[in-house]
Short mmCIF file of C-alpha atoms in Angstrom, two decimals:
data_model
loop_
_atom_site.label_atom_id
_atom_site.label_comp_id
_atom_site.label_asym_id
_atom_site.label_seq_id
_atom_site.Cartn_x
_atom_site.Cartn_y
_atom_site.Cartn_z
CA UNK A 1 96.33 101.42 110.28
CA UNK A 2 96.82 104.52 108.46
CA UNK A 3 100.05 105.39 107.11
CA UNK A 4 101.05 108.51 106.25
CA UNK A 5 104.40 109.45 104.12
CA UNK A 6 106.21 112.45 102.86
CA UNK A 7 108.84 113.34 99.86
CA UNK A 8 111.39 115.61 99.87
CA UNK A 9 113.69 116.67 97.06
CA UNK A 10 116.93 118.77 97.30
CA UNK A 11 118.89 120.86 94.59
CA UNK A 12 122.40 120.97 94.56
CA UNK A 13 124.18 120.17 97.62
CA UNK A 14 125.87 122.96 99.51
CA UNK A 15 127.53 120.82 101.83
CA UNK A 16 129.49 117.36 102.41
CA UNK A 17 127.15 114.68 102.34
CA UNK A 18 126.84 112.52 105.86
CA UNK A 19 128.72 109.19 105.88
CA UNK A 20 124.85 108.36 106.76
CA UNK A 21 123.22 109.19 104.02
CA UNK A 22 123.49 107.57 100.23
CA UNK A 23 125.83 108.49 97.49
CA UNK A 24 123.86 111.08 94.88
CA UNK A 25 120.69 110.80 97.14
CA UNK A 26 118.60 113.42 95.76
CA UNK A 27 114.47 112.13 96.15
CA UNK A 28 113.99 111.00 99.79
CA UNK A 29 110.44 109.27 101.43
CA UNK A 30 109.90 109.51 104.97
CA UNK A 31 106.98 107.45 106.74
CA UNK A 32 105.41 110.18 109.15
CA UNK A 33 102.97 108.26 110.60
CA UNK A 34 102.97 105.78 112.64
CA UNK A 35 106.41 105.54 112.67
CA UNK A 36 109.12 107.99 111.73
CA UNK A 37 111.60 106.35 109.48
CA UNK A 38 112.70 106.38 105.61
CA UNK A 39 111.58 104.29 103.61
CA UNK A 40 112.84 105.14 100.24
CA UNK A 41 115.86 107.05 98.23
CA UNK A 42 116.11 108.08 94.50
CA UNK A 43 119.80 109.42 93.30
CA UNK A 44 121.12 111.07 90.80
CA UNK A 45 118.41 114.49 90.30
CA UNK A 46 118.55 118.21 91.35
CA UNK A 47 115.56 119.13 91.25
CA UNK A 48 114.38 123.01 91.37
CA UNK A 49 111.72 124.61 93.49
CA UNK A 50 107.92 123.47 91.78
CA UNK A 51 109.31 121.06 89.82
CA UNK A 52 108.73 117.88 91.50
CA UNK A 53 105.34 115.71 90.43
CA UNK A 54 104.15 112.57 92.38
CA UNK A 55 102.32 109.87 91.28
CA UNK A 56 101.13 106.07 92.27
CA UNK A 57 103.28 104.46 89.92
CA UNK A 58 106.00 107.68 88.99
CA UNK A 59 107.62 110.44 90.14
CA UNK A 60 108.74 113.06 87.54
CA UNK A 61 111.38 115.52 88.62
CA UNK A 62 112.91 118.63 86.33
CA UNK A 63 116.54 118.91 86.70
CA UNK A 64 118.06 122.26 87.68
CA UNK A 65 119.85 124.32 84.31
CA UNK A 66 118.65 121.45 81.87
CA UNK A 67 115.96 120.34 79.35
CA UNK A 68 115.34 117.23 80.62
CA UNK A 69 112.91 115.40 83.51
CA UNK A 70 113.48 112.24 85.25
CA UNK A 71 111.44 109.69 85.50
CA UNK A 72 111.75 107.02 88.78
CA UNK A 73 109.18 104.23 89.10
CA UNK A 74 108.17 104.08 92.43
CA UNK A 75 107.34 100.30 92.61
CA UNK A 76 111.01 99.44 91.21
CA UNK A 77 112.81 102.08 92.85
CA UNK A 78 115.11 103.24 89.69
CA UNK A 79 115.23 105.75 86.88
CA UNK A 80 112.98 104.31 83.89
CA UNK A 81 113.69 107.78 81.90
CA UNK A 82 115.39 110.27 80.96
CA UNK A 83 112.89 112.81 79.27
CA UNK A 84 114.70 115.30 76.78
CA UNK A 85 112.82 118.71 75.63
CA UNK A 86 113.46 121.63 73.72
CA UNK A 87 113.29 123.88 76.53
CA UNK A 88 114.39 124.26 79.90
CA UNK A 89 111.65 123.02 82.82
CA UNK A 90 110.79 125.82 85.39
CA UNK A 91 107.58 123.67 87.18
CA UNK A 92 105.16 120.87 86.44
CA UNK A 93 102.40 119.24 87.91
CA UNK A 94 100.01 116.33 87.29
CA UNK A 95 96.53 116.54 85.76
CA UNK A 96 93.62 114.54 84.30
CA UNK A 97 93.48 112.03 87.01
CA UNK A 98 97.98 111.42 86.81
CA UNK A 99 97.22 111.16 82.70
CA UNK A 100 98.86 114.85 81.65
CA UNK A 101 102.16 116.28 82.69
CA UNK A 102 101.76 120.19 82.79
CA UNK A 103 105.12 121.71 82.17
CA UNK A 104 105.96 125.04 82.39
CA UNK A 105 109.31 126.83 80.31
CA UNK A 106 112.03 129.26 80.77
CA UNK A 107 110.66 130.98 77.40
CA UNK A 108 107.25 131.49 78.75
CA UNK A 109 105.50 128.38 77.11
CA UNK A 110 103.77 125.22 78.67
CA UNK A 111 103.44 121.72 77.50
CA UNK A 112 101.35 119.57 78.05
CA UNK A 113 102.59 115.47 77.71
CA UNK A 114 99.99 112.60 77.92
CA UNK A 115 102.16 110.43 79.51
CA UNK A 116 100.33 107.39 78.70
CA UNK A 117 99.84 107.96 74.86
CA UNK A 118 103.61 109.95 74.12
CA UNK A 119 101.19 113.08 72.59
CA UNK A 120 102.75 116.77 73.26
CA UNK A 121 100.35 119.88 73.44
CA UNK A 122 102.46 122.91 73.28
CA UNK A 123 100.93 126.38 74.08
CA UNK A 124 101.99 129.70 72.53
CA UNK A 125 104.46 132.05 74.34
CA UNK A 126 101.67 133.73 75.94
CA UNK A 127 104.75 134.69 78.90
CA UNK A 128 107.13 137.32 78.76
CA UNK A 129 109.14 135.41 80.89
CA UNK A 130 110.11 132.28 82.79
CA UNK A 131 106.62 129.85 83.99
CA UNK A 132 107.16 130.08 87.67
CA UNK A 133 104.19 127.64 88.61
CA UNK A 134 101.48 126.11 87.44
CA UNK A 135 98.48 124.39 88.97
CA UNK A 136 95.27 122.32 87.62
CA UNK A 137 92.21 123.08 89.54
CA UNK A 138 89.94 119.76 91.28
CA UNK A 139 87.69 119.88 88.01
CA UNK A 140 90.21 119.17 85.55
CA UNK A 141 88.48 122.23 83.91
CA UNK A 142 91.37 125.24 84.38
CA UNK A 143 95.25 125.32 84.53
CA UNK A 144 96.22 128.36 85.90
CA UNK A 145 100.47 129.72 84.67
CA UNK A 146 102.32 132.06 86.48
CA UNK A 147 105.16 133.71 85.63
CA UNK A 148 107.87 136.29 86.45
CA UNK A 149 106.32 138.51 84.60
CA UNK A 150 104.26 139.41 87.40
CA UNK A 151 101.14 138.11 85.58
CA UNK A 152 98.46 134.64 86.05
CA UNK A 153 96.75 132.71 82.50
CA UNK A 154 93.44 131.16 82.93
CA UNK A 155 93.74 128.68 80.65
CA UNK A 156 91.13 126.24 79.31
CA UNK A 157 92.25 122.46 79.77
CA UNK A 158 89.70 120.65 78.09
CA UNK A 159 90.63 123.07 75.09
CA UNK A 160 94.70 122.55 74.89
CA UNK A 161 94.23 119.31 74.76
CA UNK A 162 91.24 118.85 72.26
CA UNK A 163 92.04 117.43 68.60
CA UNK A 164 89.77 120.17 67.31
CA UNK A 165 91.89 122.89 68.33
CA UNK A 166 95.21 121.60 66.83
CA UNK A 167 95.33 124.10 63.97
CA UNK A 168 97.66 126.81 62.75
CA UNK A 169 96.07 129.22 65.42
CA UNK A 170 96.94 127.60 69.13
CA UNK A 171 95.18 128.35 72.07
CA UNK A 172 94.91 131.79 74.15
CA UNK A 173 94.32 131.99 77.87
CA UNK A 174 90.44 132.95 78.77
CA UNK A 175 92.02 135.14 80.92
CA UNK A 176 94.74 137.01 82.59
CA UNK A 177 95.68 138.51 86.24
CA UNK A 178 97.60 141.28 86.35
CA UNK A 179 97.16 142.57 89.83
CA UNK A 180 101.29 142.42 90.68
CA UNK A 181 103.69 144.18 90.24
CA UNK A 182 106.38 142.08 90.36
CA UNK A 183 106.91 138.75 89.37
CA UNK A 184 104.93 135.74 90.97
CA UNK A 185 106.62 133.26 93.25
CA UNK A 186 104.00 130.56 94.60
CA UNK A 187 100.61 130.15 93.47
CA UNK A 188 98.21 127.91 95.13
CA UNK A 189 94.08 126.99 94.05
CA UNK A 190 91.28 126.28 97.20
CA UNK A 191 90.18 122.68 97.41
CA UNK A 192 86.81 123.42 96.35
CA UNK A 193 85.24 121.51 93.46
CA UNK A 194 82.53 123.76 92.50
CA UNK A 195 82.10 126.36 90.10
CA UNK A 196 83.53 129.32 92.91
CA UNK A 197 86.99 128.88 93.98
CA UNK A 198 90.00 130.89 94.88
CA UNK A 199 93.74 131.33 94.39
CA UNK A 200 96.50 132.88 96.18
CA UNK A 201 99.55 134.06 95.04
CA UNK A 202 102.50 135.59 96.39
CA UNK A 203 105.29 137.94 94.72
CA UNK A 204 108.46 139.61 94.81
CA UNK A 205 106.38 142.81 95.40
CA UNK A 206 105.81 141.88 98.99
CA UNK A 207 102.40 141.21 98.31
CA UNK A 208 99.70 138.14 98.53
CA UNK A 209 96.22 138.30 96.80
CA UNK A 210 93.50 136.26 97.03
CA UNK A 211 91.45 135.98 93.87
CA UNK A 212 88.52 134.33 92.37
CA UNK A 213 89.68 132.84 89.04
CA UNK A 214 86.67 132.20 87.39
CA UNK A 215 85.82 136.33 87.35
CA UNK A 216 89.40 137.93 88.32
CA UNK A 217 88.08 139.80 91.10
CA UNK A 218 90.19 140.89 93.91
CA UNK A 219 89.23 139.21 97.58
CA UNK A 220 91.77 140.20 99.53
CA UNK A 221 95.39 141.80 99.94
CA UNK A 222 97.88 141.22 102.21
CA UNK A 223 101.06 143.01 102.59
CA UNK A 224 103.80 141.03 104.09
CA UNK A 225 106.81 142.27 105.79
CA UNK A 226 109.72 140.72 103.42
CA UNK A 227 109.76 139.09 100.85
CA UNK A 228 107.73 135.44 100.13
CA UNK A 229 108.98 132.40 98.82
CA UNK A 230 106.62 129.45 99.28
CA UNK A 231 102.91 128.77 100.25
CA UNK A 232 100.97 126.45 101.61
CA UNK A 233 96.80 126.11 102.39
CA UNK A 234 95.16 124.03 104.82
CA UNK A 235 92.67 122.00 103.44
CA UNK A 236 89.45 123.78 104.77
CA UNK A 237 91.03 126.70 103.27
CA UNK A 238 91.00 128.95 106.23
CA UNK A 239 94.67 129.38 106.30
CA UNK A 240 97.79 130.69 103.96
CA UNK A 241 101.28 130.02 105.85
CA UNK A 242 103.91 132.26 104.00
CA UNK A 243 107.75 131.26 104.35
CA UNK A 244 110.08 134.05 104.34
CA UNK A 245 113.40 134.47 103.42
CA UNK A 246 114.99 134.82 107.11
CA UNK A 247 113.73 131.30 107.74
CA UNK A 248 110.11 132.56 109.23
CA UNK A 249 106.48 131.62 108.92
CA UNK A 250 103.75 133.31 108.98
CA UNK A 251 99.76 132.28 109.02
CA UNK A 252 97.65 134.24 107.45
CA UNK A 253 94.11 133.74 108.59
CA UNK A 254 91.28 134.19 106.04
CA UNK A 255 88.27 134.50 108.24
CA UNK A 256 90.07 136.24 111.00
CA UNK A 257 87.70 138.24 113.66
CA UNK A 258 89.66 141.25 113.28
CA UNK A 259 88.74 141.39 109.57
CA UNK A 260 85.85 141.54 107.58
CA UNK A 261 84.45 137.68 108.59
CA UNK A 262 84.14 136.62 104.50
CA UNK A 263 85.87 136.20 101.65
CA UNK A 264 83.99 139.06 99.25
CA UNK A 265 84.41 140.82 96.19
CA UNK A 266 85.65 144.73 96.25
CA UNK A 267 83.32 146.39 94.33
CA UNK A 268 84.34 149.97 92.95
CA UNK A 269 87.62 149.46 93.32
CA UNK A 270 90.67 148.64 91.16
CA UNK A 271 93.01 147.25 94.58
CA UNK A 272 91.16 146.05 98.03
CA UNK A 273 91.70 147.60 101.12
CA UNK A 274 95.12 146.26 102.09
CA UNK A 275 95.39 143.91 105.49
CA UNK A 276 99.08 144.15 107.37
CA UNK A 277 99.40 140.45 108.91
CA UNK A 278 100.02 140.55 112.83
CA UNK A 279 103.33 140.00 113.87
CA UNK A 280 101.93 137.63 116.66
CA UNK A 281 101.07 135.42 113.93
CA UNK A 282 104.56 134.87 112.75
CA UNK A 283 106.52 132.26 113.47
CA UNK A 284 109.84 132.30 114.19
CA UNK A 285 112.10 129.27 114.57
CA UNK A 286 115.11 129.11 117.90
CA UNK A 287 117.77 128.71 115.19
CA UNK A 288 118.00 131.54 112.87
CA UNK A 289 121.13 129.49 110.64
CA UNK A 290 118.64 127.48 108.65
CA UNK A 291 118.52 129.48 105.89
CA UNK A 292 115.85 130.24 103.94
CA UNK A 293 112.57 128.34 103.94
CA UNK A 294 112.38 126.74 100.12
CA UNK A 295 109.49 124.65 100.90
CA UNK A 296 106.18 124.19 102.58
CA UNK A 297 103.72 121.70 103.25
CA UNK A 298 100.26 120.51 105.76
CA UNK A 299 99.74 117.11 106.45
CA UNK A 300 96.31 115.18 105.51
CA UNK A 301 94.68 116.98 109.26
CA UNK A 302 96.27 120.58 108.88
CA UNK A 303 97.78 120.42 112.02
CA UNK A 304 101.38 119.50 111.47
CA UNK A 305 102.89 122.21 109.00
CA UNK A 306 106.41 121.36 107.55
CA UNK A 307 109.13 123.75 106.24
CA UNK A 308 112.22 123.17 104.05
CA UNK A 309 114.96 124.96 104.53
CA UNK A 310 118.25 126.22 102.52
CA UNK A 311 120.61 124.37 104.69
CA UNK A 312 118.63 121.26 104.06
CA UNK A 313 116.83 120.85 107.80
CA UNK A 314 112.70 120.04 107.90
CA UNK A 315 111.17 121.66 110.67
CA UNK A 316 107.86 120.39 111.95
CA UNK A 317 105.39 123.15 113.08
CA UNK A 318 102.44 122.64 115.58
CA UNK A 319 99.64 124.53 113.79
CA UNK A 320 98.01 125.22 116.90
CA UNK A 321 100.62 126.08 119.02
CA UNK A 322 102.86 127.97 116.32
CA UNK A 323 105.94 125.87 118.05
CA UNK A 324 108.24 123.38 116.26
CA UNK A 325 107.50 119.91 117.42
CA UNK A 326 109.72 116.63 116.90
CA UNK A 327 111.68 116.73 113.83
CA UNK A 328 110.63 114.06 110.97
CA UNK A 329 114.23 113.46 109.94
CA UNK A 330 117.10 112.68 112.26
CA UNK A 331 119.83 114.58 109.76
CA UNK A 332 119.44 117.65 107.75
CA UNK A 333 119.29 116.05 104.03
CA UNK A 334 122.33 116.99 102.17
CA UNK A 335 120.89 119.44 100.07
CA UNK A 336 118.26 122.72 99.92
CA UNK A 337 114.93 121.30 100.15
CA UNK A 338 113.47 123.03 97.30
CA UNK A 339 109.97 120.60 97.43
CA UNK A 340 108.20 119.12 100.22
CA UNK A 341 105.50 117.30 100.02
CA UNK A 342 102.53 114.65 102.03
CA UNK A 343 101.73 111.80 99.69
CA UNK A 344 97.75 110.43 99.84
CA UNK A 345 97.25 108.98 103.03
CA UNK A 346 97.65 105.05 103.24
CA UNK A 347 95.30 102.30 104.95
CA UNK A 348 91.11 103.70 104.30
CA UNK A 349 88.55 101.08 104.07
CA UNK A 350 86.78 103.02 101.21
CA UNK A 351 90.05 104.53 98.72
CA UNK A 352 89.59 106.53 95.82
CA UNK A 353 91.31 104.13 93.42
CA UNK A 354 91.56 105.16 89.68
CA UNK A 355 90.29 102.44 87.18
CA UNK A 356 93.04 103.38 85.05
CA UNK A 357 97.02 103.41 86.29
CA UNK A 358 99.89 103.94 83.86
CA UNK A 359 102.49 101.74 84.25
CA UNK A 360 104.90 102.91 82.12
CA UNK A 361 105.24 105.81 80.63
CA UNK A 362 105.41 107.00 76.78
CA UNK A 363 107.79 109.14 75.77
CA UNK A 364 106.36 112.73 74.42
CA UNK A 365 106.40 112.37 70.66
CA UNK A 366 106.90 115.85 69.04
CA UNK A 367 104.26 116.83 66.37
CA UNK A 368 103.12 112.91 65.43
CA UNK A 369 100.00 113.64 66.66
CA UNK A 370 99.31 116.84 64.61
CA UNK A 371 96.45 116.47 62.78
CA UNK A 372 95.03 120.01 60.78
CA UNK A 373 91.60 119.23 60.05
CA UNK A 374 90.62 118.18 63.94
CA UNK A 375 89.92 114.21 63.72
CA UNK A 376 91.84 111.84 66.23
CA UNK A 377 95.24 110.32 64.43
CA UNK A 378 95.37 106.68 63.61
CA UNK A 379 98.33 106.33 65.31
CA UNK A 380 96.76 107.27 68.93
CA UNK A 381 96.90 105.01 70.93
CA UNK A 382 96.74 104.45 74.95
CA UNK A 383 99.20 102.37 76.89
CA UNK A 384 97.89 101.73 80.56
CA UNK A 385 96.53 99.29 83.05
CA UNK A 386 93.39 98.90 84.08
CA UNK A 387 92.31 98.15 87.93
CA UNK A 388 89.25 96.93 87.79
CA UNK A 389 86.17 96.24 85.66
CA UNK A 390 85.16 99.15 83.64
CA UNK A 391 81.81 98.18 83.02
CA UNK A 392 81.22 99.04 86.58
CA UNK A 393 79.95 102.70 86.02
CA UNK A 394 79.01 105.01 88.73
CA UNK A 395 74.97 105.22 89.01
CA UNK A 396 73.85 108.79 88.17
CA UNK A 397 73.05 109.45 91.63
CA UNK A 398 76.29 108.91 92.69
CA UNK A 399 77.54 111.07 89.81
CA UNK A 400 75.66 114.02 90.34
CA UNK A 401 77.18 114.08 94.23
CA UNK A 402 80.70 114.62 92.17
CA UNK A 403 79.50 116.68 90.01
CA UNK A 404 79.05 120.96 90.96
CA UNK A 405 75.42 120.80 91.40
CA UNK A 406 72.64 118.49 90.88
CA UNK A 407 71.09 118.36 87.78
CA UNK A 408 67.52 119.70 87.33
CA UNK A 409 65.79 116.72 86.73
CA UNK A 410 67.20 115.15 89.59
CA UNK A 411 65.98 117.50 91.69
CA UNK A 412 62.55 117.38 90.32
CA UNK A 413 62.14 113.40 90.74
CA UNK A 414 63.31 113.61 94.43
CA UNK A 415 60.58 116.91 94.89
CA UNK A 416 57.95 114.33 93.07
CA UNK A 417 58.69 111.31 95.17
CA UNK A 418 57.90 114.13 98.52
CA UNK A 419 54.92 115.20 97.17
CA UNK A 420 54.10 111.85 97.12
CA UNK A 421 55.48 111.04 100.06
CA UNK A 422 53.26 113.87 101.71
CA UNK A 423 49.75 112.11 100.42
CA UNK A 424 50.62 108.96 101.97
CA UNK A 425 49.41 109.60 105.62
CA UNK A 426 46.15 111.05 104.39
CA UNK A 427 45.50 107.81 102.63
CA UNK A 428 46.52 105.46 105.50
CA UNK A 429 44.58 107.50 108.23
CA UNK A 430 41.47 106.76 106.30
CA UNK A 431 42.13 103.43 106.36
CA UNK A 432 42.47 103.16 109.80
CA UNK A 433 39.22 104.90 110.31
CA UNK A 434 37.50 102.35 108.38
CA UNK A 435 39.34 99.36 110.01
CA UNK A 436 38.87 100.46 113.68
CA UNK A 437 35.77 98.67 114.32
CA UNK A 438 37.41 95.46 112.63
CA UNK A 439 40.08 96.10 115.22
CA UNK A 440 37.76 96.55 118.00
CA UNK A 441 36.18 93.43 117.24
CA UNK A 442 39.28 91.54 116.93
CA UNK A 443 39.92 92.37 120.53
CA UNK A 444 37.00 90.17 121.55
CA UNK A 445 36.96 87.78 119.35
CA UNK A 446 40.70 86.74 118.02
CA UNK A 447 40.46 83.69 116.65
CA UNK A 448 37.53 84.62 114.52
CA UNK A 449 39.42 87.13 112.85
CA UNK A 450 41.99 84.96 112.37
CA UNK A 451 40.27 82.14 110.91
CA UNK A 452 38.17 84.42 108.62
CA UNK A 453 41.61 86.51 107.78
CA UNK A 454 42.89 82.72 106.76
CA UNK A 455 39.87 81.84 104.85
CA UNK A 456 40.42 85.26 102.66
CA UNK A 457 43.77 85.08 101.89
CA UNK A 458 43.38 81.21 100.47
CA UNK A 459 40.42 82.48 98.48
CA UNK A 460 42.33 85.41 96.77
CA UNK A 461 45.01 82.40 96.29
CA UNK A 462 42.76 80.55 94.75
CA UNK A 463 41.43 83.41 92.82
CA UNK A 464 44.92 84.57 91.33
CA UNK A 465 46.12 80.56 90.78
CA UNK A 466 43.15 79.91 88.45
CA UNK A 467 43.94 83.73 86.29
CA UNK A 468 47.38 82.22 85.88
CA UNK A 469 46.03 78.86 84.62
CA UNK A 470 43.72 80.65 82.41
CA UNK A 471 46.84 82.85 81.16
CA UNK A 472 48.64 79.64 81.12
CA UNK A 473 46.16 77.99 78.24
CA UNK A 474 45.03 81.32 76.38
CA UNK A 475 48.64 81.16 75.93
CA UNK A 476 49.04 77.46 74.56
CA UNK A 477 46.49 77.87 72.77
CA UNK A 478 48.10 81.02 71.07
CA UNK A 479 51.51 78.81 70.20
CA UNK A 480 49.27 76.01 68.76
CA UNK A 481 48.08 78.61 66.11
CA UNK A 482 51.14 80.52 65.60
CA UNK A 483 52.60 76.97 64.70
CA UNK A 484 50.05 75.84 62.69
CA UNK A 485 50.34 78.96 60.33
CA UNK A 486 54.09 78.11 60.28
CA UNK A 487 53.33 75.13 59.03
CA UNK A 488 50.65 75.91 56.20
CA UNK A 489 53.20 78.88 55.45
CA UNK A 490 56.08 76.58 54.94
CA UNK A 491 53.66 73.99 53.24
CA UNK A 492 52.63 77.00 50.65
CA UNK A 493 55.68 78.15 49.81
CA UNK A 494 57.58 74.21 49.47
CA UNK A 495 54.15 73.59 46.85
CA UNK A 496 55.32 76.81 44.88
CA UNK A 497 58.91 76.09 44.70
CA UNK A 498 57.74 72.20 43.54
CA UNK A 499 55.45 73.68 40.70
CA UNK A 500 57.93 75.95 39.88
CA UNK A 501 60.42 73.42 39.26
CA UNK A 502 57.90 70.99 37.28
CA UNK A 503 56.86 74.23 34.87
CA UNK A 504 60.94 74.67 34.10
CA UNK A 505 61.09 70.91 32.89
CA UNK A 506 57.61 70.94 30.97
CA UNK A 507 59.19 74.21 29.52
CA UNK A 508 62.90 72.55 28.50
CA UNK A 509 60.89 69.51 27.05
CA UNK A 510 59.08 71.87 24.90
CA UNK A 511 61.75 73.09 23.20
CA UNK A 512 63.71 70.30 22.94
CA UNK A 513 60.36 68.80 21.10
CA UNK A 514 60.57 72.21 18.82
CA UNK A 515 63.66 71.55 17.66
CA UNK A 516 63.65 67.73 16.70
CA UNK A 517 60.87 68.99 14.06
CA UNK A 518 62.77 71.80 12.84
#
């Protein structure tokens, strides 16, 4: 049976904690389907927005106003470590199959912490103000960092992690997006794993921009009716959901019939023709005292949208009707819901399990692995758990399915195979026409044809057996010749060695006799 869970974190509590909530409870895991019930609670945390990351084994939560990250073990259900950093953390996310934690700081830098090795990579201070959101694409090739200075940097993630770039000059961003006019509030990447993908950003200038981060080309501009607070994008990359200060949620259909019908690059203009979202697609809750929407999350099928509010309430919206359904939690959480997300669905028959799992994190060691010559240091080690046999590597076709495109060699092989299939019907048809008289006679004399075919098969088998015997005899003869040659060579070597020993003995005897005569 499939099971779907949600995780929510709160900031600093603004009200008295109810008696039914555990003391110091700050991170909550609830089962959403099939039964709505709480499953786990983690204590002693006050997490700001965009500062919660969840792996299969751990939960990472940055703290408000502090330069620390709390690490919780999901298996043990307790706090495993408190990791200090040199700057206050404003956002974080996981990358590289949950082995790298990317953190944005208040000083405008990005930290990349390899949780299985303890290596810490720091970027230059490329942003002038605090980093508000970091996210990595599905291919783990690009890292995007948004900031209060209204810019978005696109980084080469493998280049940041490479030891060859660990010199005096840190890597610089590949490109920078500067179309916003105020601080960026949230950023979301599309779910495509190909070379063409887009990103959605919202800003305090009440704009929502859709653009291609591979080329920095603007695709769509939305003028929002209020200052946005958070974003959500459905699994099909067709609708964007924006949360506002007044507690409402706006649905932006990227492929609405009233608009262009598709996302396309804006040619010849620096700013695209803006769209004004329809007021009918704005969902307003019945209770106006819920406060601003601080976080949004979509279910696995993108049919249910969860909205976390300042008062601790979590509303569940039905995407098809735009109405609220039954609540996920029985009572509001004890603080503002700063982070809200759905965990991966449990129970699939063919789940994509990772081969390597980081069961225990290694604390960052500042400057330990710095090597100016670009080589891997000798003290660089990985602490991880192997989940299965690593020798069972996927086939070339399976690797091509997960790649952005099929390799040319595989395409050529498939085309040649199709060409060979096209030539087969003609050959088989000619054989059928030649065998037609025999088949016609076989209808009149079935027994004779069966006997003749059996006799021919016996004769053919006897010929094959005779050829195998000849091959066996020839092999035995060759083996005997090789063994005889080997014996001859050994005998010659023994004779040479014995002759050499006799010569050495005779030489010694002659020397002794000559010395006696003297």
